[in-house]
Amino acid sequence: MNALQPDNRIACHECDLLMQRPQIQGDQVVNCPRCGSRLISSHPNSAERSLALALAGLILLLPANLFPVLTLEVLGRQQEQTIFSSAMVLYRDGLALVALAVLLFAILVPLCKLLLLTYLSGALHLRRRWPLLPLAMRSYQHLDQWGMLEVYLIAVLVSVVKLVDIADVHPGLGLYSLGALIAVTALSSSQLDPDLFWHQIADLGDPVERVETGHE
Ligand SMILES: [Zn+2]
């Protein structure tokens, strides 16, 4: 007898209530009967939506990093700042840890998140059993909490307010791209239903997920 049937039951992530997995088709939402939190929100073409958003995010990541977020003009002297160059300024000012945090949470983590999401949704869209899908999904879920583009954007806006008295501050193309990138990543996070993705990954039968039990 196979003791491991991961898809027949579902646990509420808020109150831990264990219940039978409901059969869902199409555009449906399932809430926990005990605490009311959302368990499953099934959108048609979920993988395709995620793939489109991830690709849009990867494209936006380029101008957000290549073009200046802000241009400062003091006494006729112009200085353009990209995300990377602002981290370098922090590093040169002796704030190595803050510089590292900017590099990690404003560049590397969003990039990794978008690459993982492209890989996952691409595999699910093409229904291909690409390697390490469960690891990619786990990593994506861990990283989801660590992308801090919004914090960076707020820091930029605060600095604009503070600098506007002493310098001419011009928002650059990087700032608009950053805003669009934040909207796209927020949308991709809210659209993605982890339960549905896990279900589809298990359906593809990734070898890592196939724990063999009951074959004594
Ligand atoms: Zn619950």
Coordinates of C-alpha atoms and ligand atoms in Angstrom, one line a residue:
M1 CA 0.0 0.0 0.0
N2 CA 1.3 3.4 -0.8
A3 CA 1.2 5.5 2.3
L4 CA 2.2 8.7 0.6
Q5 CA -0.6 10.4 -1.2
P6 CA 0.4 14.0 -1.1
D7 CA -2.4 15.3 -3.2
N8 CA -5.5 13.9 -1.5
R9 CA -5.4 16.2 1.5
I10 CA -4.6 19.8 2.1
A11 CA -3.6 21.7 5.2
C12 CA -4.6 25.3 6.0
H13 CA -1.5 27.4 6.2
E14 CA -3.1 29.6 8.9
C15 CA -4.9 27.3 11.3
D16 CA -3.4 23.9 10.3
L17 CA -6.8 22.3 9.6
L18 CA -6.3 19.2 7.6
M19 CA -9.0 18.5 5.0
Q20 CA -9.8 16.6 1.8
R21 CA -8.5 18.4 -1.3
P22 CA -11.5 19.8 -3.2
Q23 CA -11.8 19.1 -6.9
I24 CA -11.5 22.4 -8.6
Q25 CA -11.8 23.4 -12.2
G26 CA -11.3 26.7 -13.9
D27 CA -11.5 30.0 -12.1
Q28 CA -12.3 29.0 -8.5
V29 CA -11.4 30.1 -5.0
V30 CA -11.4 27.7 -2.0
N31 CA -11.4 29.2 1.6
C32 CA -10.7 27.4 4.8
P33 CA -14.0 26.4 6.5
R34 CA -12.5 27.1 9.9
C35 CA -10.6 30.4 9.7
G36 CA -11.7 31.6 6.3
S37 CA -8.2 32.1 4.9
R38 CA -7.7 31.5 1.2
L39 CA -6.4 27.9 0.5
I40 CA -6.6 27.7 -3.3
S41 CA -7.2 30.4 -5.9
S42 CA -7.2 28.7 -9.2
H43 CA -6.9 31.0 -12.3
P44 CA -7.1 29.5 -15.8
N45 CA -3.7 29.6 -17.5
S46 CA -2.0 30.3 -14.2
A47 CA 1.4 29.1 -15.5
E48 CA 1.1 31.2 -18.7
R49 CA 0.3 34.3 -16.7
S50 CA 3.2 33.7 -14.4
L51 CA 5.5 33.1 -17.4
A52 CA 4.4 36.4 -19.1
L53 CA 4.9 38.4 -15.9
A54 CA 8.3 36.8 -15.2
L55 CA 9.5 37.6 -18.7
A56 CA 8.1 41.1 -18.5
G57 CA 10.0 41.5 -15.1
L58 CA 13.2 40.2 -16.6
I59 CA 12.9 42.7 -19.5
L60 CA 12.2 45.6 -17.0
L61 CA 15.1 44.6 -14.8
L62 CA 17.5 45.7 -17.6
P63 CA 16.5 49.4 -17.8
A64 CA 15.9 49.5 -14.1
N65 CA 19.5 48.6 -13.6
L66 CA 21.2 50.2 -16.6
F67 CA 19.5 53.6 -16.6
P68 CA 19.9 56.2 -13.8
V69 CA 17.3 56.2 -11.1
L70 CA 18.0 59.8 -10.2
T71 CA 20.1 62.6 -11.6
L72 CA 21.3 65.1 -9.1
E73 CA 22.4 68.6 -10.2
V74 CA 24.3 70.7 -7.7
L75 CA 26.0 74.0 -8.8
G76 CA 25.9 72.9 -12.4
R77 CA 27.5 69.6 -11.7
Q78 CA 25.5 66.5 -12.7
Q79 CA 25.7 63.1 -11.1
E80 CA 23.7 60.1 -12.3
Q81 CA 22.9 57.3 -9.9
T82 CA 21.9 53.7 -10.9
I83 CA 21.1 51.1 -8.3
F84 CA 24.5 49.6 -8.7
S85 CA 26.4 52.9 -8.5
S86 CA 24.4 53.9 -5.4
A87 CA 25.6 50.7 -3.7
M88 CA 29.2 51.6 -4.7
V89 CA 28.8 55.0 -3.2
L90 CA 27.6 53.5 0.0
Y91 CA 30.6 51.1 -0.1
R92 CA 33.1 53.9 -0.6
D93 CA 31.5 55.8 2.3
G94 CA 32.3 52.9 4.6
L95 CA 28.8 51.4 4.7
A96 CA 29.8 48.1 3.2
L97 CA 26.9 46.2 4.9
V98 CA 24.3 48.6 3.6
A99 CA 25.9 48.4 0.1
L100 CA 25.8 44.6 0.2
A101 CA 22.1 44.7 1.3
V102 CA 21.3 47.0 -1.7
L103 CA 23.1 44.6 -4.1
L104 CA 21.4 41.6 -2.6
F105 CA 17.8 42.8 -2.1
A106 CA 17.5 45.2 -5.0
I107 CA 19.4 43.4 -7.7
L108 CA 20.3 39.8 -7.0
V109 CA 17.2 38.5 -5.2
P110 CA 14.7 40.0 -7.7
L111 CA 16.8 38.6 -10.6
C112 CA 16.9 35.1 -9.0
K113 CA 13.2 35.3 -8.3
L114 CA 12.3 36.2 -11.8
L115 CA 14.7 33.5 -13.3
L116 CA 13.2 30.8 -11.0
L117 CA 9.6 31.9 -11.9
T118 CA 10.5 31.8 -15.6
Y119 CA 12.0 28.3 -15.2
L120 CA 9.0 27.0 -13.2
S121 CA 6.2 28.5 -15.2
G122 CA 8.0 27.6 -18.5
A123 CA 8.2 24.0 -17.4
L124 CA 4.5 24.0 -16.4
H125 CA 3.4 25.7 -19.5
L126 CA 5.3 23.3 -21.8
R127 CA 4.4 20.4 -19.4
R128 CA 8.1 19.4 -19.4
R129 CA 9.7 17.6 -16.5
W130 CA 12.8 19.9 -16.2
P131 CA 15.3 19.0 -13.5
L132 CA 15.1 20.2 -9.9
L133 CA 11.6 21.7 -10.2
P134 CA 10.7 21.1 -6.5
L135 CA 14.0 22.8 -5.5
A136 CA 13.3 25.7 -7.8
M137 CA 9.8 26.1 -6.3
R138 CA 11.1 25.9 -2.7
S139 CA 13.8 28.4 -3.5
Y140 CA 11.2 30.7 -5.1
Q141 CA 9.0 30.6 -2.1
H142 CA 11.9 31.4 0.3
L143 CA 13.1 34.3 -1.9
D144 CA 9.6 35.7 -2.3
Q145 CA 9.9 37.3 1.1
W146 CA 13.3 38.8 0.4
G147 CA 12.9 40.9 -2.7
M148 CA 12.9 44.5 -1.4
L149 CA 12.6 46.6 -4.4
E150 CA 9.7 48.5 -2.7
V151 CA 12.0 49.4 0.2
Y152 CA 14.6 50.7 -2.3
L153 CA 11.9 52.7 -4.1
I154 CA 10.7 54.3 -0.8
A155 CA 14.3 55.1 0.1
V156 CA 14.8 56.8 -3.3
L157 CA 11.6 58.8 -2.8
V158 CA 12.6 59.9 0.8
S159 CA 16.0 61.0 -0.6
V160 CA 14.3 63.0 -3.3
V161 CA 12.2 64.8 -0.7
K162 CA 15.3 65.5 1.4
L163 CA 17.6 66.5 -1.5
V164 CA 15.1 68.7 -3.3
D165 CA 16.1 71.8 -1.2
I166 CA 19.8 71.5 -1.9
A167 CA 19.9 70.1 -5.4
D168 CA 18.0 69.7 -8.6
V169 CA 16.7 66.2 -8.6
H170 CA 15.5 64.6 -11.8
P171 CA 13.9 61.2 -11.9
G172 CA 15.5 59.0 -14.5
L173 CA 14.3 56.2 -16.8
G174 CA 15.6 53.7 -14.2
L175 CA 13.1 55.0 -11.6
Y176 CA 10.1 54.5 -14.0
S177 CA 11.4 51.1 -14.9
L178 CA 11.8 50.3 -11.2
G179 CA 8.2 51.3 -10.5
A180 CA 7.0 49.1 -13.4
L181 CA 9.2 46.2 -12.2
I182 CA 7.7 46.5 -8.7
A183 CA 4.2 46.4 -10.1
V184 CA 5.0 43.3 -12.2
T185 CA 6.8 41.4 -9.4
A186 CA 3.9 42.2 -6.9
L187 CA 1.4 41.0 -9.5
S188 CA 3.4 37.8 -10.2
S189 CA 3.5 37.1 -6.4
S190 CA -0.2 37.7 -5.9
Q191 CA -1.2 35.7 -9.1
L192 CA 0.9 32.7 -8.2
D193 CA -0.9 30.1 -6.2
P194 CA 1.8 27.9 -4.6
D195 CA -0.6 25.0 -3.9
L196 CA -1.6 24.9 -7.6
F197 CA 2.0 25.1 -8.7
W198 CA 3.0 22.3 -6.3
H199 CA 0.1 20.2 -7.6
Q200 CA 1.1 20.7 -11.2
I201 CA 4.8 19.9 -10.4
A202 CA 3.7 16.7 -8.7
D203 CA 1.5 15.9 -11.8
L204 CA 4.6 16.2 -14.0
G205 CA 6.1 13.5 -11.8
D206 CA 9.4 15.0 -11.1
P207 CA 11.7 12.2 -9.9
V208 CA 12.6 14.0 -6.7
E209 CA 9.0 14.1 -5.7
R210 CA 8.5 10.4 -6.4
V211 CA 9.3 9.0 -3.0
E212 CA 9.0 5.3 -3.3
T213 CA 7.1 3.7 -0.5
G214 CA 5.4 0.5 -0.1
H215 CA 7.8 -1.5 -2.2
E216 CA 9.3 -3.7 0.4
Ligands
ZN1 ZN -7.7 27.7 8.4

